[in-house]
Coordinates of N, CA and C in Angstrom, one line a residue:
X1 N 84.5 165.9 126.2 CA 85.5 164.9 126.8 C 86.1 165.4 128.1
X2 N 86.3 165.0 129.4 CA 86.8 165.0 130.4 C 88.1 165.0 130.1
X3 N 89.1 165.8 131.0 CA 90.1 165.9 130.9 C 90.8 164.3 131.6
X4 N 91.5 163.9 130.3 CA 92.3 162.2 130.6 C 93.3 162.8 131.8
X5 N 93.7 163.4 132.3 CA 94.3 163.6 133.0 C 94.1 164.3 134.8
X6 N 93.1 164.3 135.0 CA 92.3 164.5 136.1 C 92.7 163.9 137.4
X7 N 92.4 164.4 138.1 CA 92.8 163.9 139.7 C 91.6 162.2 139.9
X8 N 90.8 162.9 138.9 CA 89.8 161.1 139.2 C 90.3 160.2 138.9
X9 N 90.7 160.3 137.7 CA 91.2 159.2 136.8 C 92.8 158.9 136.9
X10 N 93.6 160.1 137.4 CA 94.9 159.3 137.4 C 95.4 158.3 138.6
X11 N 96.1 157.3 137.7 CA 96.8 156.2 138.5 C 98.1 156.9 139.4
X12 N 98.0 156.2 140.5 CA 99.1 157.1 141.5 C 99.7 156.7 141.7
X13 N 99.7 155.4 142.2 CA 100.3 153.8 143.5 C 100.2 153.1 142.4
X14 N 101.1 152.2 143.0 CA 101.4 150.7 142.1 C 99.9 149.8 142.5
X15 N 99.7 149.9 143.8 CA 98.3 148.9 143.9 C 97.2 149.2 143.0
X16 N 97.1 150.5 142.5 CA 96.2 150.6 141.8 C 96.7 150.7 140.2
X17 N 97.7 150.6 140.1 CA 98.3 150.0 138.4 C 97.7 148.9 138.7
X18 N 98.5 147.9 139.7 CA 98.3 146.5 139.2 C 97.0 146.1 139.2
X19 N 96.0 146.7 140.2 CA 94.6 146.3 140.0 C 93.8 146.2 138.3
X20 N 94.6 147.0 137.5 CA 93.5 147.6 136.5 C 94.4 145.9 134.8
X21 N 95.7 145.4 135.9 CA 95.9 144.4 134.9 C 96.2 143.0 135.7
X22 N 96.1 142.1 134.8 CA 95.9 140.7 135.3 C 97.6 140.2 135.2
X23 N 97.8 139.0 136.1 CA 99.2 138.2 136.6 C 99.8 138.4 135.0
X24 N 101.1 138.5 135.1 CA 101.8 138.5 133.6 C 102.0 136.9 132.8
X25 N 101.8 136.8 131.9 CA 101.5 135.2 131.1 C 102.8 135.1 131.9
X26 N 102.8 133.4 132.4 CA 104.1 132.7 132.5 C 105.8 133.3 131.8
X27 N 105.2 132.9 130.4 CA 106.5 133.1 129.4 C 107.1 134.7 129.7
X28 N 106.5 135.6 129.1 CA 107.1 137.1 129.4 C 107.6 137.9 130.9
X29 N 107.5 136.4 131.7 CA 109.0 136.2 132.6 C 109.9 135.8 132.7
X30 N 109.6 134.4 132.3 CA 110.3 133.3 131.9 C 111.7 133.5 130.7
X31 N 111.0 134.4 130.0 CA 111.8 135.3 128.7 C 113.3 136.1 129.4
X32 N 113.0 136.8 130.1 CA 113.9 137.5 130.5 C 115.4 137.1 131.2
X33 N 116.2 137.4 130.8 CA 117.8 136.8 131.6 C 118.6 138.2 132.0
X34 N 120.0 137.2 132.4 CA 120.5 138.4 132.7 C 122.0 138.6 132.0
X35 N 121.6 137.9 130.9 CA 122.8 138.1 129.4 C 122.4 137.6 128.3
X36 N 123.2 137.6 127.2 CA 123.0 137.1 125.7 C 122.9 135.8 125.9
X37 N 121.9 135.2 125.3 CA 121.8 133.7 125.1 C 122.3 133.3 123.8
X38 N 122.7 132.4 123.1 CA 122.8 131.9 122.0 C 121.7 132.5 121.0
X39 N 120.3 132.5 121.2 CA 119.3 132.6 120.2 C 119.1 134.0 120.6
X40 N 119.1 134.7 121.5 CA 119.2 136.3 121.7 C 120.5 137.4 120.9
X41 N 121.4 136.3 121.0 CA 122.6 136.7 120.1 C 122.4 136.9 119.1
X42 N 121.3 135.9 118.1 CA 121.3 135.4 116.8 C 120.0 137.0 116.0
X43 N 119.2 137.1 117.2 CA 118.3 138.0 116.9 C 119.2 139.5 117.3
X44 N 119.7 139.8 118.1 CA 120.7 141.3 117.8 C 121.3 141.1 116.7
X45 N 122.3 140.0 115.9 CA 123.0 140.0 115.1 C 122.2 140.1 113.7
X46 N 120.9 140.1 113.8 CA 120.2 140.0 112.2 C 119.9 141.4 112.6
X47 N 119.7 142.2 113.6 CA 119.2 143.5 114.0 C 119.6 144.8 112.9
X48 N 119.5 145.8 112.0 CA 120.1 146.2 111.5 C 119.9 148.2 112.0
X49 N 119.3 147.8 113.0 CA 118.5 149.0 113.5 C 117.9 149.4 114.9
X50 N 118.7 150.0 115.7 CA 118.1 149.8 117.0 C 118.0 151.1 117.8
X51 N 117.3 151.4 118.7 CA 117.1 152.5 119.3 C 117.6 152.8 120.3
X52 N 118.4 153.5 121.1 CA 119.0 154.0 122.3 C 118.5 154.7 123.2
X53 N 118.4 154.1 124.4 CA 116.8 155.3 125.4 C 118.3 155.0 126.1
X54 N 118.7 156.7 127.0 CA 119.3 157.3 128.0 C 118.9 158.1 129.0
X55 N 119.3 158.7 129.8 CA 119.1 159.5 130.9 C 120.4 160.3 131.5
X56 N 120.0 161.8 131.8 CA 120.5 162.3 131.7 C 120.3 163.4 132.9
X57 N 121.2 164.7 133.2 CA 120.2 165.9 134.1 C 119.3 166.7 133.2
X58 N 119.9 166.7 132.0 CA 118.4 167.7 131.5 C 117.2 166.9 130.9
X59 N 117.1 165.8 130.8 CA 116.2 164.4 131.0 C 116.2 163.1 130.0
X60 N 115.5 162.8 129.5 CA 115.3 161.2 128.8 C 115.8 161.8 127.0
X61 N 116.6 160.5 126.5 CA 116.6 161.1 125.0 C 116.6 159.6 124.4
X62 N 116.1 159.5 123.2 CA 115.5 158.1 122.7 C 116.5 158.5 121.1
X63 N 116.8 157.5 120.8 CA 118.0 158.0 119.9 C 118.7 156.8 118.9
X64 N 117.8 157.1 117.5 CA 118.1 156.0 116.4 C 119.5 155.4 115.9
X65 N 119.7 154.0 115.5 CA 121.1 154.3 115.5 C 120.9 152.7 114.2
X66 N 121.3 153.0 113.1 CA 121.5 151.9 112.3 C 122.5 151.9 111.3
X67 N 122.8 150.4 110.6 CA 123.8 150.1 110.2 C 123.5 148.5 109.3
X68 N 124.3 148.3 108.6 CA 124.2 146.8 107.9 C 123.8 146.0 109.3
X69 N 123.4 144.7 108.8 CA 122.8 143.9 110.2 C 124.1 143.1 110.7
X70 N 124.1 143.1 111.9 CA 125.3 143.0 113.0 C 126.2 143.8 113.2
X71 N 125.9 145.2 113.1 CA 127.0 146.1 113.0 C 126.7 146.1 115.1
X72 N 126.1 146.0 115.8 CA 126.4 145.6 117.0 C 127.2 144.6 117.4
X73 N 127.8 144.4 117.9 CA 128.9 143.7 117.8 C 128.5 142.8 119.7
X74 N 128.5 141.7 119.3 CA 128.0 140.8 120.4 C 129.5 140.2 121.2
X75 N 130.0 141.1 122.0 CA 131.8 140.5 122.4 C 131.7 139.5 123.3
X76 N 130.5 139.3 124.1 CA 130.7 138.2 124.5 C 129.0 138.1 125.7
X77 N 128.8 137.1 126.6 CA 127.8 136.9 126.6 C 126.9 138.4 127.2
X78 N 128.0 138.9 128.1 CA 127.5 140.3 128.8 C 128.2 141.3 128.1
X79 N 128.6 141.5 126.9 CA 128.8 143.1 126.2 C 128.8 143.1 125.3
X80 N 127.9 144.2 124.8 CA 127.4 144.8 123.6 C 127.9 145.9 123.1
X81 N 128.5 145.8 121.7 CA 129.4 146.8 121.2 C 128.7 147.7 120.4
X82 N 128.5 148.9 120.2 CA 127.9 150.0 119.6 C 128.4 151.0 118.8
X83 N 129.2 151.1 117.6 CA 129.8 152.0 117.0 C 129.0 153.4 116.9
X84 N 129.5 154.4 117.6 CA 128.7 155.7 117.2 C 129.4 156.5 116.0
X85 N 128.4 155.9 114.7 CA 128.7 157.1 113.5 C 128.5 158.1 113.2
X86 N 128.5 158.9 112.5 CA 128.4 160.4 112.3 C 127.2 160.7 112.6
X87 N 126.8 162.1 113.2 CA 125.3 162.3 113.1 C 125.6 164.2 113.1
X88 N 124.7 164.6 114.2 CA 124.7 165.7 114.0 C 125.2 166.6 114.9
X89 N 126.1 165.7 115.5 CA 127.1 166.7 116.8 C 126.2 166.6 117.8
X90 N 125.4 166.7 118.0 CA 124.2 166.9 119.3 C 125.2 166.2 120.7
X91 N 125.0 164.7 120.1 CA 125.6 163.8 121.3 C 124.9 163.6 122.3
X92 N 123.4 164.2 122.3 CA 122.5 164.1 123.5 C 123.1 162.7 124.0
X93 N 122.8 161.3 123.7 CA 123.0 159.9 124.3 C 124.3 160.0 124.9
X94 N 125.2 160.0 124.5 CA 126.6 160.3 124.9 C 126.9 161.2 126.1
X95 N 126.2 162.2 125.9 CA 126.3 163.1 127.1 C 125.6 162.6 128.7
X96 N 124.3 161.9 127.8 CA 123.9 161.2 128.8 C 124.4 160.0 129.7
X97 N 125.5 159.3 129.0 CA 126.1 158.7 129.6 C 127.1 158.6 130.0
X98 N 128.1 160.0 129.7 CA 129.3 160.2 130.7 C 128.5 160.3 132.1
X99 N 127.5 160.6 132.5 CA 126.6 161.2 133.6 C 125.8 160.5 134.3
X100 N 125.2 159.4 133.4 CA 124.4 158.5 134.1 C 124.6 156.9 132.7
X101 N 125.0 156.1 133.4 CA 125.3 154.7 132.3 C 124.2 153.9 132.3
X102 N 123.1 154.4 132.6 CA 122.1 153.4 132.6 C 121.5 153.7 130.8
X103 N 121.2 152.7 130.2 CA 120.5 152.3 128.9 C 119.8 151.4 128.9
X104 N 118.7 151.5 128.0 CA 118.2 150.6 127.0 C 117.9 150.7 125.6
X105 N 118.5 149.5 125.1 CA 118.3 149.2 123.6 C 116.6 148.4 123.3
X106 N 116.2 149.1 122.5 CA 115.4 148.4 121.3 C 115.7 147.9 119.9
X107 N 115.7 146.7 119.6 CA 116.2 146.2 118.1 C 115.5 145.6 117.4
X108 N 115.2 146.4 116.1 CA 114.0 145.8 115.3 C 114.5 144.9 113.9
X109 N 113.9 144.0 113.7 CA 114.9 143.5 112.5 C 113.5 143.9 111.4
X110 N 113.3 144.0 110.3 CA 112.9 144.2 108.9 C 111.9 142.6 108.8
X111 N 110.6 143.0 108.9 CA 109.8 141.6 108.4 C 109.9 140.7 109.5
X112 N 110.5 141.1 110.7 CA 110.4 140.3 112.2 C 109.4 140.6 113.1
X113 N 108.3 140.3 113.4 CA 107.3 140.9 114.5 C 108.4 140.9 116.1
X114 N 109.4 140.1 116.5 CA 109.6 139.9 117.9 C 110.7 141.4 117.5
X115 N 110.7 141.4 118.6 CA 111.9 142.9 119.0 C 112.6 142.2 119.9
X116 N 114.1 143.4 120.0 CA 114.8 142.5 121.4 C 115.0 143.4 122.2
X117 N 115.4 143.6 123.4 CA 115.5 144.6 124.3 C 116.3 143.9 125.7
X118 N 117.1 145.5 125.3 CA 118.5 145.3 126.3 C 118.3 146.4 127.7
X119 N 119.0 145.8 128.6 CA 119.0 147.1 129.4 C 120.3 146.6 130.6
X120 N 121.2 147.9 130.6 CA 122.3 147.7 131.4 C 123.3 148.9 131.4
X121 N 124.0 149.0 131.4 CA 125.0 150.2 131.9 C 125.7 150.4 130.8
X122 N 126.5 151.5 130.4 CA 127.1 152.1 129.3 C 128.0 152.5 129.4
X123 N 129.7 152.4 128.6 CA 130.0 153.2 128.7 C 130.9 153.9 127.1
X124 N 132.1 154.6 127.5 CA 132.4 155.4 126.3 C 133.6 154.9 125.8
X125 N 134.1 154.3 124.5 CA 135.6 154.0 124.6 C 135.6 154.7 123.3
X126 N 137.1 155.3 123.4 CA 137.7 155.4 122.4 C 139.3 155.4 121.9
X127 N 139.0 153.8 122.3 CA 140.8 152.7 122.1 C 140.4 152.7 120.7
X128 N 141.8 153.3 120.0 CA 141.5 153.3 118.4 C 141.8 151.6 118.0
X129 N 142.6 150.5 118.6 CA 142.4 149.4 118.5 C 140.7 149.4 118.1
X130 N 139.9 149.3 119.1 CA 138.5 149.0 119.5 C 137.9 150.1 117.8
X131 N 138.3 151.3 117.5 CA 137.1 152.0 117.1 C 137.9 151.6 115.3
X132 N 138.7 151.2 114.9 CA 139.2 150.7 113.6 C 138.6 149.8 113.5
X133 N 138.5 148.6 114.6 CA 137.6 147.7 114.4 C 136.6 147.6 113.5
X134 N 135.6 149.2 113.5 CA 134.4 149.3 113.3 C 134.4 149.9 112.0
X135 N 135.6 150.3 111.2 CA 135.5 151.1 110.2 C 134.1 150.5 109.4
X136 N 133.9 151.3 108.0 CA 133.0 151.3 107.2 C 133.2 152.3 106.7
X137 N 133.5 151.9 105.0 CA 133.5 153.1 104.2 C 134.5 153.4 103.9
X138 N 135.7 152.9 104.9 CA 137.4 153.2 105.1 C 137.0 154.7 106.4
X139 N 135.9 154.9 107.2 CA 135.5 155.8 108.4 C 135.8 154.6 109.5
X140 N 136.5 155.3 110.8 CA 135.7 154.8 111.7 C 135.4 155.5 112.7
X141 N 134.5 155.1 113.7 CA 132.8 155.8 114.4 C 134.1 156.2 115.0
X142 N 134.0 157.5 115.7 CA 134.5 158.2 116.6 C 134.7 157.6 118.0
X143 N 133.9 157.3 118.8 CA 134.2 156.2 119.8 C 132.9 155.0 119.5
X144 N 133.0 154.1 120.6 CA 132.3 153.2 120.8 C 131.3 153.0 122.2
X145 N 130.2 152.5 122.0 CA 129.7 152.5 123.3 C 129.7 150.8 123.4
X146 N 130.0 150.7 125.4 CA 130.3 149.2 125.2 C 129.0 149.4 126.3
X147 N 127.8 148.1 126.4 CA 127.0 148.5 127.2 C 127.0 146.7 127.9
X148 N 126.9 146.8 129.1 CA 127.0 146.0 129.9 C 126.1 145.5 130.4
X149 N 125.2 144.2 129.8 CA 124.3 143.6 130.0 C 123.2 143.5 131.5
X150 N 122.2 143.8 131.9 CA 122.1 143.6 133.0 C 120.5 142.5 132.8
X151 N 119.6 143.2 131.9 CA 118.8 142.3 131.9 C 118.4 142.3 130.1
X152 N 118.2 141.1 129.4 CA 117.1 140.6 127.8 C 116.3 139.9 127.8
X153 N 115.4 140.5 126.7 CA 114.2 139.4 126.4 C 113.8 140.3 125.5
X154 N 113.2 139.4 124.6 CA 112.5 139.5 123.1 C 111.0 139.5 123.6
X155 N 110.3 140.7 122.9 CA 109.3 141.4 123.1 C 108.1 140.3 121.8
X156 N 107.3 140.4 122.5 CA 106.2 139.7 121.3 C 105.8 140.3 120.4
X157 N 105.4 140.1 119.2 CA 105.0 140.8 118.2 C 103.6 142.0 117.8
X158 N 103.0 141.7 118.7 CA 101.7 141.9 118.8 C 101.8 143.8 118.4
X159 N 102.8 144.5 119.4 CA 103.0 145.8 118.8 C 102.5 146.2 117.0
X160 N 104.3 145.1 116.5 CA 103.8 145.2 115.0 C 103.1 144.7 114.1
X161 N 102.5 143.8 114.7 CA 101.1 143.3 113.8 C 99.9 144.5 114.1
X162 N 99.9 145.1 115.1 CA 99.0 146.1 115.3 C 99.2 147.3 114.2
X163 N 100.4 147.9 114.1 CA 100.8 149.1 113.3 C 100.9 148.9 111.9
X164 N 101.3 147.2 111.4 CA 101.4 146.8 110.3 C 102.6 147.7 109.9
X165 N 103.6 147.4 110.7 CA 104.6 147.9 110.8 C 105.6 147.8 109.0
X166 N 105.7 146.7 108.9 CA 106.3 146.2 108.0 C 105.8 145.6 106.6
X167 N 104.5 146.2 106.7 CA 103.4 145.9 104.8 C 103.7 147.0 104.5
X168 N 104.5 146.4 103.1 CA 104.7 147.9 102.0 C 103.1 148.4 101.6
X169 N 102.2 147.8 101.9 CA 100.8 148.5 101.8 C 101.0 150.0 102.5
X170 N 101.2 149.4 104.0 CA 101.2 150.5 104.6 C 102.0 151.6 105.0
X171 N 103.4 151.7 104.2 CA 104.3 152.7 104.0 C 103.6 153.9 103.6
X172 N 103.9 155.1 104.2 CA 104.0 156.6 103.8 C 104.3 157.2 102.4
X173 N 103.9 157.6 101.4 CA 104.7 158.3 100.6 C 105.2 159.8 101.6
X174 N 106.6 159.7 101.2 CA 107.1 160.7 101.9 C 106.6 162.0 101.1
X175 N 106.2 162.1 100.2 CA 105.8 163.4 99.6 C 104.4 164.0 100.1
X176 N 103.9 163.0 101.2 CA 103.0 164.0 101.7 C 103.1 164.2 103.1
X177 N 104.4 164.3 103.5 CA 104.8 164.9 104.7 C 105.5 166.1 104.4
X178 N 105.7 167.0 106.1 CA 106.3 167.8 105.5 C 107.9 167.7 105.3
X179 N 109.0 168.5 104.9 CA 110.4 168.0 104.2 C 111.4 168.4 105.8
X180 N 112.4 168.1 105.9 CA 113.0 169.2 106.9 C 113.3 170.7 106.5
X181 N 113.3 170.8 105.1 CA 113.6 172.5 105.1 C 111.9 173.4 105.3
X182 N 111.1 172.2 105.1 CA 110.0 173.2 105.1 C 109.7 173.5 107.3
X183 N 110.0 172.1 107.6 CA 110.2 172.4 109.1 C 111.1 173.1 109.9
X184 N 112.3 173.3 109.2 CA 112.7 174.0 109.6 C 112.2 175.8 109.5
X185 N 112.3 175.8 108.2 CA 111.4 177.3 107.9 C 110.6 177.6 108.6
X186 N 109.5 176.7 109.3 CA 108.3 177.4 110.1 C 108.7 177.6 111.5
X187 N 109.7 176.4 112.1 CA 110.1 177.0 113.5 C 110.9 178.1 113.8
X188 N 111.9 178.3 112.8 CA 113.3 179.1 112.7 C 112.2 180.8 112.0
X189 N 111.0 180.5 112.0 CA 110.7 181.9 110.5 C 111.3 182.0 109.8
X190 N 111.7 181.3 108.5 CA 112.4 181.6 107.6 C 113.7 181.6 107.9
X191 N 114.6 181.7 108.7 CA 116.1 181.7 108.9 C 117.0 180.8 108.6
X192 N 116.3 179.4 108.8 CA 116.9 178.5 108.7 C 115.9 177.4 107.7
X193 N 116.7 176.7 106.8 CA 115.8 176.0 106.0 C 115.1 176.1 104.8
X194 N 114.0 175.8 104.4 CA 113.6 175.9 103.0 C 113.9 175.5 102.0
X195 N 113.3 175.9 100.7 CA 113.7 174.6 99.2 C 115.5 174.7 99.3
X196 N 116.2 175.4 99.5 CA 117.4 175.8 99.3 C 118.1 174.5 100.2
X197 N 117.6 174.1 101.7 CA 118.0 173.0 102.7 C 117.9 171.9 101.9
X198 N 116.4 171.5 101.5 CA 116.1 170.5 100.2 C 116.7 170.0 99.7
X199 N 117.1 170.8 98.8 CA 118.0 170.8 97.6 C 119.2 170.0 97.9
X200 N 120.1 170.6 98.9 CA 121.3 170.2 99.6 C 121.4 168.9 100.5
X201 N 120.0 168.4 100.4 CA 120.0 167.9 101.7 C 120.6 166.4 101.2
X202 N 120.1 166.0 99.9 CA 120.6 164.4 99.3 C 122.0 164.0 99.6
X203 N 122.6 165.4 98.9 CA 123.9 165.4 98.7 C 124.7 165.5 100.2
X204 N 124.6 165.8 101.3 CA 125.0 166.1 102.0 C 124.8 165.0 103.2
X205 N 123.8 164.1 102.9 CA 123.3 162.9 103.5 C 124.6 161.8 103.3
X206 N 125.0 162.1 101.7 CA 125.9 161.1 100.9 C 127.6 161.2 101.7
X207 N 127.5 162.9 101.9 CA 128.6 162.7 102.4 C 128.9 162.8 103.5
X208 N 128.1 162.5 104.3 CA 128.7 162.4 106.4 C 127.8 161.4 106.6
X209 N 127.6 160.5 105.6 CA 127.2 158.9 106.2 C 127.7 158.4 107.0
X210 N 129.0 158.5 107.2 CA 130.1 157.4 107.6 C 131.4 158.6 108.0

């Protein structure tokens, strides 16, 4: 096999992207605005799961974020409300956007082929008015991200009809992957992880949910 990555074969210039694809269908322009519509509202609000792509100086971080469905909070036609709940201290996204407020959201709903997709600026609040709001649990998220609409449009399905995203046929048993203690063990050598992480790990999920 030839190396995919070659001076022959790579694309360099935009003229030669666009050569290799045809004019974009009407609609998947047509689709796109530059805020919440009524029926774009309706599809973030059933959303119960959405992903956060940032940027940053030390580079791009893609970053899961879910909750009961509408836990995004739709304030009005240009802002999007984002409770950030407990995770693992990292804060990669966050960090990325004291620094740079550019985002995009992906939101998948459960048994929906269309996705929706946001993209606009970000920022950090933490008005305890604004973050009580968001309690759950009797917790609430430490701050909030309000992200400022610049462009939406609902993506066609075609992705997850491909991956069969959503047939419990095609679910994973998780028992034949590997666990996090066992991943962890091989990168750390032993230091970190193992049946011992395992073990702990249910319980410990239960209690910094929220």
């Amino acid at each position: 096999m030839t190396n995919p990555v070659s001076a022959a074969h790579r694309v360099t210039t935009l003229d030669a992207l666009n050569a290799l694809y045809a004019t974009p269908y009407g609609p998947s322009i047509a689709k796109e605005i530059d805020h919440i519509s009524p029926h774009y509202r309706k599809l973030i609000e059933a959303s119960p799961f959405l992903v956060l792509a940032t940027n940053g100086p030390e580079g791009l971080d893609c970053s899961p974020r879910g909750d009961p469905p509408g836990f995004v909070r739709v304030l009005d036609e240009r802002t999007l409300l984002i409770p950030d709940r407990r995770g693992n201290n990292r804060i990669d996204s966050l960090r990325n956007i004291v620094r740079d407020p550019r985002v995009a959201v992906l939101f998948l709903i459960p048994g929906v082929g269309e996705t929706m997709r946001v993209i606009g600026r970000a920022a950090i609040s933490t008005d305890p008015e604004l973050t009580a709001s968001f309690v759950m649990n009797g917790k609430a998220p430490t701050c909030v991200i309000a992200v400022e609409v610049e462009r939406a449009y609902f993506q066609c399905p075609k992705a997850i009809i491909r991956s069969k995203l959503w047939d419990p046929a095609q679910h994973v048993e998780r028992s034949s992957l590997p666990t996090s203690g066992m991943i962890l063990e091989e990168i750390t050598e032993g230091r970190i992880g193992g049946a011992a992480h395992d073990r702990a790990y249910p319980e410990r999920v239960k209690e910094t949910l929220y």
